[in-house]
XYZ file of C-alpha atoms in Angstrom:
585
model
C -78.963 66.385 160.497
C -77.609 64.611 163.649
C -75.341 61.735 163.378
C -77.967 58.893 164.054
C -79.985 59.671 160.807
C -76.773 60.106 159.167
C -76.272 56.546 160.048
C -79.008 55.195 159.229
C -79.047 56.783 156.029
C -75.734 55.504 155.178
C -77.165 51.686 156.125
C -80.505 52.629 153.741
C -77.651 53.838 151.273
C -75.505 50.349 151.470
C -78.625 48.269 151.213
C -79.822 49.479 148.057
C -76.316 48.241 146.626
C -78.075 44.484 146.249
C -79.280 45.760 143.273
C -75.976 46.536 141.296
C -74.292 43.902 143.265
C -72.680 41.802 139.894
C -71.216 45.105 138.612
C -70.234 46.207 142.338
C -68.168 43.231 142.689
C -66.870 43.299 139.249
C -65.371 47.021 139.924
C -64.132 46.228 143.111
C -62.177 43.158 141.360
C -60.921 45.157 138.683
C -59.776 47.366 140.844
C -57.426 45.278 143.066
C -56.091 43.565 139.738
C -55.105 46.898 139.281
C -53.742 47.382 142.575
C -51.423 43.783 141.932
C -50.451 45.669 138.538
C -49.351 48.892 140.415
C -47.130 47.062 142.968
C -45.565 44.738 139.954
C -45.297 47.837 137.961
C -43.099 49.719 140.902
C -41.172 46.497 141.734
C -40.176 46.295 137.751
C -38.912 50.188 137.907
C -36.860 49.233 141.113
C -35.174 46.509 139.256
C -34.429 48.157 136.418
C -33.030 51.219 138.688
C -30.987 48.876 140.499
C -29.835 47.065 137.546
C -28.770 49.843 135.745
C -27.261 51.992 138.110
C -25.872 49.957 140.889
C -25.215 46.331 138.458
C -24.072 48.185 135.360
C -26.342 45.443 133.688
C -26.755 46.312 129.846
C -30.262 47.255 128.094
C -30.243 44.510 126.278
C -30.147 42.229 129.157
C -33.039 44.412 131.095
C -34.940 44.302 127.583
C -38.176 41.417 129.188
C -38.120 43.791 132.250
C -39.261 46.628 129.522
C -41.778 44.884 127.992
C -43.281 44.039 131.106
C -43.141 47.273 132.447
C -44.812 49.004 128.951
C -47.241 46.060 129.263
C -48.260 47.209 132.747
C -48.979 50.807 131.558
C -51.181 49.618 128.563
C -52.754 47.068 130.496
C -54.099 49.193 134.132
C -55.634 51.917 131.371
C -58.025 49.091 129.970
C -58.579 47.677 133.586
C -59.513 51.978 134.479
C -61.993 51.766 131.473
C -63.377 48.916 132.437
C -63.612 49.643 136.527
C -65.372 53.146 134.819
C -67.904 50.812 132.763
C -68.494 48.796 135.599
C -68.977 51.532 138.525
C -71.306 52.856 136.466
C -73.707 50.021 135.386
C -73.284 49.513 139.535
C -75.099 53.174 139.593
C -77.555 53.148 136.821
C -78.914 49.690 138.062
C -79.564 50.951 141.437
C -80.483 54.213 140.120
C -83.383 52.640 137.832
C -84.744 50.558 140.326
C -85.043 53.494 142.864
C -87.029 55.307 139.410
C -88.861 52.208 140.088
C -89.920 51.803 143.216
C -91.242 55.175 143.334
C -93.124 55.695 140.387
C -94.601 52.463 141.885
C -95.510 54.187 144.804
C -96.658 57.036 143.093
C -99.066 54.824 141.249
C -100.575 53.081 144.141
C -100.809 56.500 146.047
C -102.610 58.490 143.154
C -103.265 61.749 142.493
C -104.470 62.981 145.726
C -100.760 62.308 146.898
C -98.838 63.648 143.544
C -101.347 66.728 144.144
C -100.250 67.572 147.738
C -96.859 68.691 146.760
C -95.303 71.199 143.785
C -94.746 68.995 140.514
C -91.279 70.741 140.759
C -90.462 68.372 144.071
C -91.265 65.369 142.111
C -89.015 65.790 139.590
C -86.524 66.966 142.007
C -86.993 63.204 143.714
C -87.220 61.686 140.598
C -84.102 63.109 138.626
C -81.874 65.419 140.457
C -82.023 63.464 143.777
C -81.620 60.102 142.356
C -78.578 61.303 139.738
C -76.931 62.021 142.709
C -76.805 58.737 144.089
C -74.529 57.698 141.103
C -71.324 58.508 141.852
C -71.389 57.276 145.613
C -72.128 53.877 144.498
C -70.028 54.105 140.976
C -67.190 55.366 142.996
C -67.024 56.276 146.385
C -67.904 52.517 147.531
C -66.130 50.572 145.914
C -62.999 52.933 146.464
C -64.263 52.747 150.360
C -63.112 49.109 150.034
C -59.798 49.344 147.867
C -58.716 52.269 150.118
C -58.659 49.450 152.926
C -57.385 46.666 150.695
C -54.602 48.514 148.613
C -52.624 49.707 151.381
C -52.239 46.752 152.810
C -50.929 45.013 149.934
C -48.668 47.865 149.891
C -47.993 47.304 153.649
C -47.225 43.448 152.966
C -44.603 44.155 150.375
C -42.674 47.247 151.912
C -42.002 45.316 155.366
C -39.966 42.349 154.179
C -37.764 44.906 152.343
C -37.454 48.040 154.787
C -39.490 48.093 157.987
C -39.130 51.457 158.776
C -40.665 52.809 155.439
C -43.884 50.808 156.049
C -43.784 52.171 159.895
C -43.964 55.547 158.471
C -46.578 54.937 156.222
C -48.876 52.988 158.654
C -48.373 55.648 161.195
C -49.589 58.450 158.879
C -52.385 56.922 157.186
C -54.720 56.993 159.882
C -54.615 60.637 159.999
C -55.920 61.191 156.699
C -58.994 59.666 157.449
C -59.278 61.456 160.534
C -58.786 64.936 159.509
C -61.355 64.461 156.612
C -63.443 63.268 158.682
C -63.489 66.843 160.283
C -63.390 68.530 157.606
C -66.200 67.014 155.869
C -68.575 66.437 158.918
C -71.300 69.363 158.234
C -71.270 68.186 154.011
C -74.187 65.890 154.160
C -76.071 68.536 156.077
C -75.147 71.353 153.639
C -76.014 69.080 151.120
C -79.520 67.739 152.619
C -80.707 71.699 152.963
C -79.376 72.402 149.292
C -81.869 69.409 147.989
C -84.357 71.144 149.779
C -83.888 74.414 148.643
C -83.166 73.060 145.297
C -86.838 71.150 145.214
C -88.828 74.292 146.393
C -87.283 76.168 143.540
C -88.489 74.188 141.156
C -91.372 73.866 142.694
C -91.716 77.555 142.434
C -90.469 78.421 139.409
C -92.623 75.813 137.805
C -95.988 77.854 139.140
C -94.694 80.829 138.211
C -93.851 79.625 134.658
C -97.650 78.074 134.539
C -99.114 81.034 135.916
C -97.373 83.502 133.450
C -100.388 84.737 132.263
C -101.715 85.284 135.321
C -98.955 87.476 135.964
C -98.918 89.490 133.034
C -102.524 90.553 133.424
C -101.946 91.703 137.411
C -98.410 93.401 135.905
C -96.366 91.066 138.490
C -94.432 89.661 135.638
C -91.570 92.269 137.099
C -91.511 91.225 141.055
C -92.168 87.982 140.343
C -88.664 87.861 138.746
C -86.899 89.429 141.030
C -87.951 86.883 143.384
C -86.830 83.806 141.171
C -83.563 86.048 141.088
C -83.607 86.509 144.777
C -84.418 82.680 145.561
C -81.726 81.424 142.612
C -78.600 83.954 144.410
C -79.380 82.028 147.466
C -79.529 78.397 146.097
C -76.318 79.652 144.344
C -74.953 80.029 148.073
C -76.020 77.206 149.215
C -73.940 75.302 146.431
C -70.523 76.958 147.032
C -71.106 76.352 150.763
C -71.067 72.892 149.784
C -67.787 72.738 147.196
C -65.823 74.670 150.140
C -66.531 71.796 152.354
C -65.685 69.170 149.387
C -62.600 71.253 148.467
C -61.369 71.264 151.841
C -61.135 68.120 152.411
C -59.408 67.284 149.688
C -56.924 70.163 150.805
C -56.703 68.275 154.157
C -55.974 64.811 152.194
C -53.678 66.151 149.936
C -51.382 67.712 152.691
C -51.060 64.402 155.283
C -49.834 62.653 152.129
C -47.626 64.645 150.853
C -46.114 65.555 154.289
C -46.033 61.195 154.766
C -44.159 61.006 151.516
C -41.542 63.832 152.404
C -40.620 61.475 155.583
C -40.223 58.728 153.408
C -38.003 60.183 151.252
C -35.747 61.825 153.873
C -35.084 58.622 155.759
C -34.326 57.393 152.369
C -32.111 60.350 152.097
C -30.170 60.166 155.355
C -29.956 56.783 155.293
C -27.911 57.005 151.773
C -25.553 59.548 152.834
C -24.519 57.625 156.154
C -26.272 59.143 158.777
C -29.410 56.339 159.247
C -28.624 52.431 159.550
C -31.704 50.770 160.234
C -34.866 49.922 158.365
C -33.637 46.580 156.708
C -32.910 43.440 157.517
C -28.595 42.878 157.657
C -28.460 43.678 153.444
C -27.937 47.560 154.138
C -30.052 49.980 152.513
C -29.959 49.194 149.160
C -31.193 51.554 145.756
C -33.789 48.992 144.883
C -35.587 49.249 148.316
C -35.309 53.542 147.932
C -36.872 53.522 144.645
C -39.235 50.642 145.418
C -40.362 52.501 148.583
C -40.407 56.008 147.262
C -42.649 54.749 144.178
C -44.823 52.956 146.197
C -45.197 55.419 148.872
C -47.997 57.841 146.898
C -49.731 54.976 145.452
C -50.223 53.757 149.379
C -51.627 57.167 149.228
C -53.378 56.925 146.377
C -56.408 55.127 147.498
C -57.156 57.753 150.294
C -56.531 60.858 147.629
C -58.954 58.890 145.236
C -61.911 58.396 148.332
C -60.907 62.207 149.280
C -62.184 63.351 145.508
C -64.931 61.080 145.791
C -65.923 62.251 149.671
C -67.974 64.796 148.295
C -70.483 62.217 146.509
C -70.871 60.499 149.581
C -72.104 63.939 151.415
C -74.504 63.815 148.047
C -75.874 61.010 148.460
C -76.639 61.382 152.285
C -78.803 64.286 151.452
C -80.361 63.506 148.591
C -81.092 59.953 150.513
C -83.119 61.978 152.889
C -86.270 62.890 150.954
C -85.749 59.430 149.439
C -85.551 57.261 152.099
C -88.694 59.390 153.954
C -90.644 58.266 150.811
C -89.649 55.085 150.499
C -90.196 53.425 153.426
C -93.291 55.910 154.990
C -95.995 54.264 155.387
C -99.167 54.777 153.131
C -102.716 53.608 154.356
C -103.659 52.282 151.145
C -107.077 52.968 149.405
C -107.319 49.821 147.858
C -105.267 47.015 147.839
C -108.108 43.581 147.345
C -108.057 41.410 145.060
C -112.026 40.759 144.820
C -114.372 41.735 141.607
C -118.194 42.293 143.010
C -121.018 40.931 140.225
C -122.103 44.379 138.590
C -123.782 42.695 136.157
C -127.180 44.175 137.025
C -125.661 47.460 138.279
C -123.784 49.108 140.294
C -125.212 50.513 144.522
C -122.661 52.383 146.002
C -123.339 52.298 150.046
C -121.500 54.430 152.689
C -122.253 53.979 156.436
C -120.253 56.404 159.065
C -117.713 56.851 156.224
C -114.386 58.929 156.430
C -112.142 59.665 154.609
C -108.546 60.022 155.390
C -104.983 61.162 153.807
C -102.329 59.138 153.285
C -100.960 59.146 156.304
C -103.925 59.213 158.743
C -105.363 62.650 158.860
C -109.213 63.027 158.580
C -110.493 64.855 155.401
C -114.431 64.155 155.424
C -116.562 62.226 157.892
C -118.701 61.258 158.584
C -120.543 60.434 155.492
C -123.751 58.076 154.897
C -125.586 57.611 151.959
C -126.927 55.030 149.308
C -125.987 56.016 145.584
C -128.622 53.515 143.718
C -127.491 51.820 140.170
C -128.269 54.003 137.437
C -129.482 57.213 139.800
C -127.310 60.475 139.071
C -126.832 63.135 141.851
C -125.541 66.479 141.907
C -123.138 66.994 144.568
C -123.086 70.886 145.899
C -121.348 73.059 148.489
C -119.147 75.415 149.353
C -115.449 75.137 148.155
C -113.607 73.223 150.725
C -116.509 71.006 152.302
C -115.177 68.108 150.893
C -116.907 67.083 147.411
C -113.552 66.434 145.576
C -112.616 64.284 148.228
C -115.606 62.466 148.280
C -114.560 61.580 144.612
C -111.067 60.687 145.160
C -111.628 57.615 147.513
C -114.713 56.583 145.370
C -111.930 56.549 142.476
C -110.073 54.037 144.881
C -107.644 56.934 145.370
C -108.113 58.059 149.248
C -108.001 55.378 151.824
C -111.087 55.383 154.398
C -112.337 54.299 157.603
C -115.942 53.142 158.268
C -117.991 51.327 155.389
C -118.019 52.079 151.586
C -119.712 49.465 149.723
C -119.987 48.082 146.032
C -123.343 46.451 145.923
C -122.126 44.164 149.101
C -118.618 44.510 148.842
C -116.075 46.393 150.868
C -114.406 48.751 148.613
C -110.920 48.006 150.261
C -111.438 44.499 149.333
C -111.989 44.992 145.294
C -108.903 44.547 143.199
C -107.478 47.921 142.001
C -107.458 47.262 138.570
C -110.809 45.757 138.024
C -112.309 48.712 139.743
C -110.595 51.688 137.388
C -112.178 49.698 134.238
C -115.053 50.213 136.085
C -114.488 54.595 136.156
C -114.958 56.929 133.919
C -113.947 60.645 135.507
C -114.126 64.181 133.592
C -112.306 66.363 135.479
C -112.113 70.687 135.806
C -108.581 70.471 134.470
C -108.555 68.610 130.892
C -105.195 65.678 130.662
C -104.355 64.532 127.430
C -101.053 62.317 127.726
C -101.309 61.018 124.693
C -99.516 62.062 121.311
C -102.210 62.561 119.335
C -106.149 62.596 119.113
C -107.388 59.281 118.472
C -104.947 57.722 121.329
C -106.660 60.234 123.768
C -110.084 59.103 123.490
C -109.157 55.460 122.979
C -106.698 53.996 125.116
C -105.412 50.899 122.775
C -105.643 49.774 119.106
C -107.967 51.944 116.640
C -111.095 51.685 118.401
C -114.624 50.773 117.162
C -115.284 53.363 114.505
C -118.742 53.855 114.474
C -118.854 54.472 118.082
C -115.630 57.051 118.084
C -117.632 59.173 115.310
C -120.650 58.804 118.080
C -119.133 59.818 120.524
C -116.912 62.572 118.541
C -120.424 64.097 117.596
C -121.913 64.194 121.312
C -118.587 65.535 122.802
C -118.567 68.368 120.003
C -115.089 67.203 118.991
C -116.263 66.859 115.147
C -117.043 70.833 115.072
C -112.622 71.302 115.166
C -111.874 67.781 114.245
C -111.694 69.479 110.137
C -109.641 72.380 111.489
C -107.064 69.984 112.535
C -104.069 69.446 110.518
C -104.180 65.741 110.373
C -107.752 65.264 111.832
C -107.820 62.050 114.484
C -104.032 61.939 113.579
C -103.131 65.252 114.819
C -101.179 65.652 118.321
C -102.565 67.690 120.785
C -98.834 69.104 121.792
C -97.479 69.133 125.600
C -99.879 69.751 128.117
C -102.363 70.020 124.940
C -100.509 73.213 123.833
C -102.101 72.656 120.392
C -105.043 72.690 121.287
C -107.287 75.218 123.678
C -108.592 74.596 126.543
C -112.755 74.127 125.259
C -111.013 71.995 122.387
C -109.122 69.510 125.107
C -112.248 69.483 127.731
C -114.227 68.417 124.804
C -111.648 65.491 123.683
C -111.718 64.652 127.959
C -115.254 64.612 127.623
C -114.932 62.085 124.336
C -112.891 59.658 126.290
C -115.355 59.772 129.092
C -117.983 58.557 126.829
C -116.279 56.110 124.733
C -114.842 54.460 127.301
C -117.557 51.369 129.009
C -118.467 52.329 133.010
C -120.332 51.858 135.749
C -119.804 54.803 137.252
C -119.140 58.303 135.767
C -117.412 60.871 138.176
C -117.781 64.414 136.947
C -115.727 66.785 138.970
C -116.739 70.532 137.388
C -115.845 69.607 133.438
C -117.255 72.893 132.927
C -115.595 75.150 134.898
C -113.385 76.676 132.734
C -115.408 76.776 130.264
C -117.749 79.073 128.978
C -120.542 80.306 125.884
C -121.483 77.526 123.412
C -118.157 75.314 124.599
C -119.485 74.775 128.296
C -122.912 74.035 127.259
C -122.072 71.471 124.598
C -120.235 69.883 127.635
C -122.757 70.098 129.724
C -125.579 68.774 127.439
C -123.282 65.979 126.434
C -122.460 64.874 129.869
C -126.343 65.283 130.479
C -127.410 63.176 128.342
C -124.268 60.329 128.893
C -125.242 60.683 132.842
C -128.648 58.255 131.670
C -126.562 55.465 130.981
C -124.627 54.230 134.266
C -124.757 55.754 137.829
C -123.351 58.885 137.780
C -122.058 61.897 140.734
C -121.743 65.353 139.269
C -119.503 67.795 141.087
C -121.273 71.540 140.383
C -120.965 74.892 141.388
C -124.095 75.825 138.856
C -127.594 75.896 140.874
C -129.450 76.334 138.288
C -128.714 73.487 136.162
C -129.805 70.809 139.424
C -133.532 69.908 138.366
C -132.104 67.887 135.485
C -130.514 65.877 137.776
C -132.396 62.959 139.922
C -131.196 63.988 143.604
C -129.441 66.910 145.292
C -126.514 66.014 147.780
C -125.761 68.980 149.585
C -122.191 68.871 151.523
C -120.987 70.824 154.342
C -118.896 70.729 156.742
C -117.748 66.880 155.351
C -121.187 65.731 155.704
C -124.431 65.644 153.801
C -127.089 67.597 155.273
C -129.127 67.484 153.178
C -130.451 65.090 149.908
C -133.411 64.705 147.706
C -134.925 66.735 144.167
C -134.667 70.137 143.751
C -137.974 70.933 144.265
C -138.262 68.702 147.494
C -135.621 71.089 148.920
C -136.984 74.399 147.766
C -140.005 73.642 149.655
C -138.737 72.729 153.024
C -136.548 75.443 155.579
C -132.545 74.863 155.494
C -129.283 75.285 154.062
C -129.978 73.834 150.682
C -132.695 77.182 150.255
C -130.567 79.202 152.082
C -127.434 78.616 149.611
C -130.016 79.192 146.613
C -131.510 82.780 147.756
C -127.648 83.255 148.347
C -127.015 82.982 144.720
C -130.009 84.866 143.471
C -129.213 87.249 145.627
């Protein structure tokens, strides 16, 4: 990472502070309250040194100086628990509106963006990446700013009693910075690659752990696990790479001050046997201004050893602000973003003209496209796996952004507010998702639902014939990812909430390809016969289910070549009756 976009990271970094700004400025005030008590705290011990030893005063006499001084101690460990409370509300306010924005993001993006990467890097962004912002902005800034402010009020009270002690320390502090500076200048780019390494492992050990099965069967189970071992030795690298860099700058930190202190002390040293007579101001060196100096002298120090601990968290936040900042702030053509809600009152025409379709961020999937799906028709969409068809479904879901026309009766689809057009969807896909807890919250997405029509549609899905076989019926949960269920069992609940749910249009993308036997054709019959009540586009790989369907859109290439009945296409020369003697074949 070169030093420019560790800049401008670090400015990304500082502005997101706005958002734990009270608490920010409450632990930064805490902590120079405790910086006053420090200095009072070392001024008190000087007095009492001086009044004990040098004016022979008695205890009793010294006895408000000793409950000062016990006060101070009791008092800056409730000002360090409340700096720690407040550093890190500071974090977890920034660090939930960063959860935020991008979950926002996420939403407005849709799947066809979550889908592009491993689910492993997403949760990688979402919790390890952001967790890592919290102690740069719990600690490390704020004690950016008292590492500044401290030593000078250090600085301000050591000259008016000895000069030459506060020359000393002014002289040496700058090379504490400097050096750790050096020492620490490759740690944000260790860290950014370890983030990166860290998000394709769980990126890959996620597949692996969904594709176990798969494994077992081809007997990779074995090499498969030697490369997760493999991959995990070298992440493990990549992390002690990263503490030698953190532990050697504290090394470097730890060495200037105690090298700073050791001059201190034998000035002090000299000065009190004879040899030194300079430093004050016509009183002589006196015990008070040893002792005062000497104490004060690794609390001036302090500060820089506290931001030295803390350096590594800033070289953690620079790379996980990487990945973060590249998602934040890229730019997403959006697929929708109107706020208009066309009259569908008699139906619902769908009308592309030199339509493409586009990713994210600009590339070209499909194009160009033109057709005219009619209210109420339903069309089979066919062709070979990559030509586009799922696509074609993703920015009619408001998912993909496009270029060229795509119309709702006479309304741009860019133009139609979001939300008003996903009431308007109902979508079965090849991959059943049930992220609800149980049954009935899966097929109806608030309150109890009518229940005349959930029995209705429980009996077309086929979801009565294991409804009984349920432990708690309706009430039962389906598990994570459905894991009490199997797969027929959750296509058919998928399937349920397809039907129950009021649309326009119904998107079918392969519901029945992982299904097979009685399961995929009480799918299939059920979808048939729901496909006669709104417009609906069937994805299919099945030929020889397409004469139950009105038309035949046959995709290739990212463009239709070819539409109309079955039949009407059987009897004419082209790739539609090519692709069918194909299959017989």
């Amino acid at each position: 990472m070169d030093k420019f976009r560790q800049q401008q990271l670090l400015s990304w970094l500082k502005k997101q502070r706005i958002y734990g700004n009270f608490w920010f400025k409450l632990s930064l005030l805490i902590g120079m309250v405790g910086a006053l008590l420090i200095v009072y705290q070392a001024w008190l011990l000087a007095t009492l040194l001086q009044g004990l030893i040098v004016d022979h005063l008695s205890r009793d006499a010294l006895l408000p100086q000793f409950i000062l001084l016990l006060s101070c101690f009791v008092l800056r460990g409730v000002l360090l628990w409340l700096r720690e409370l407040a550093g890190f509300a500071s974090g977890r306010a920034i660090r939930e509106k960063l959860r935020r924005d991008i979950l926002d993001k996420l939403t407005k993006a849709g799947p066809a963006v979550i889908q592009g990467q491993a689910v492993g890097s997403w949760t990688t962004l979402l919790l390890e990446q952001i967790d890592n912002l919290q102690d740069y902005y719990a600690r490390y800034l704020p004690q950016t700013l008292l590492a500044a402010l401290i030593p000078c009020l250090i600085l301000a009270v050591l000259f008016p009693v000895n000069w030459v002690a506060a020359l000393i320390l002014l002289l040496t502090a700058p090379l504490i910075p400097l050096f750790m500076a050096l020492a620490g200048m490759g740690a944000a780019d260790a860290n950014r690659r370890n983030f990166q390494a860290l998000a394709r492992l769980g990126g890959y050990f996620l597949d692996r752990l969904q594709g176990m099965e798969t494994l077992r069967l081809f007997n990779q189970a074995d090499a498969e696990t030697d490369r997760i071992r493999t991959a995990s030795a070298s992440f493990r690298q990549r992390t002690m790479e990263v503490l030698r860099l953190a532990f050697l700058s504290s090394a470097v930190l730890e060495f200037f001050a105690a090298v700073s202190v050791a001059v201190v002390a034998v000035y002090f040293g000299f000065s009190y046997l004879g040899e030194l007579n300079f430093g004050h101001y016509g009183t002589g060196i006196t015990l008070f201004a040893g002792f005062l100096s000497l104490i004060l002298a690794p609390e001036f120090f302090q500060p820089l050893r506290e931001l030295g601990t803390f350096y590594h968290a800033k070289a953690q936040a620079t790379g996980a602000a990487d990945a973060l900042e590249k998602f934040l702030t890229a730019e997403l053509l959006q697929a929708s973003s109107g706020t208009l809600t066309p009259n569908v009152e008699q139906g619902m025409t769908l009308t592309a003209a030199d339509l493409r379709i586009m990713t994210h961020g600009g590339i070209e999937l499909v194009g160009p496209l033109n057709f005219t799906l009619s209210a109420g028709k339903r069309v089979a969409l066919i062709g070979r796996s990559g030509a586009g068809k799922t696509s074609l479904l993703n920015v009619l879901a408001g998912y993909l952004p496009y270029q060229g026309s795509l119309k709702i009766n006479d309304t741009e689809l860019r133009d139609i507010l979001p939300s008003w057009w996903q009431q308007q969807l109902a979508w079965v896909g090849q991959n059943p998702h049930l992220p609800a807890q149980t049954v009935r919250e899966n097929i109806v997405a608030h309150g109890e639902g009518d229940p005349l029509r959930l029995q209705q549609v429980c009996e077309l899905a086929g979801v009565d014939e294991f409804l009984a076989r349920l432990p708690e019926g309706l009430e039962s949960a389906v598990g994570e990812q459905a894991a009490a269920l199997s797969v027929g069992q959750a296509q058919r609940i998928a399937v349920a909430r397809a039907l129950y749910k009021p649309c326009r249009l119904l998107l079918l993308d392969e519901p029945d390809a992982s299904l097979d036997g009685p399961a995929g054709e009480h799918v299939n019959r059920a979808l048939l016969a729901a496909s006669f009540n709104q417009t609906t586009l069937f994805i299919t790989h099945r030929l020889d289910r397409l004469a139950e369907w009105d038309e035949v859109w046959l995709l290739q290439a990212g463009e239709i070549v070819q539409q109309g009945s079955k039949a009407q296409l059987l009897q004419r020369p082209g790739p539609f009756k090519a692709l069918v003697e194909e299959a017989q074949a």
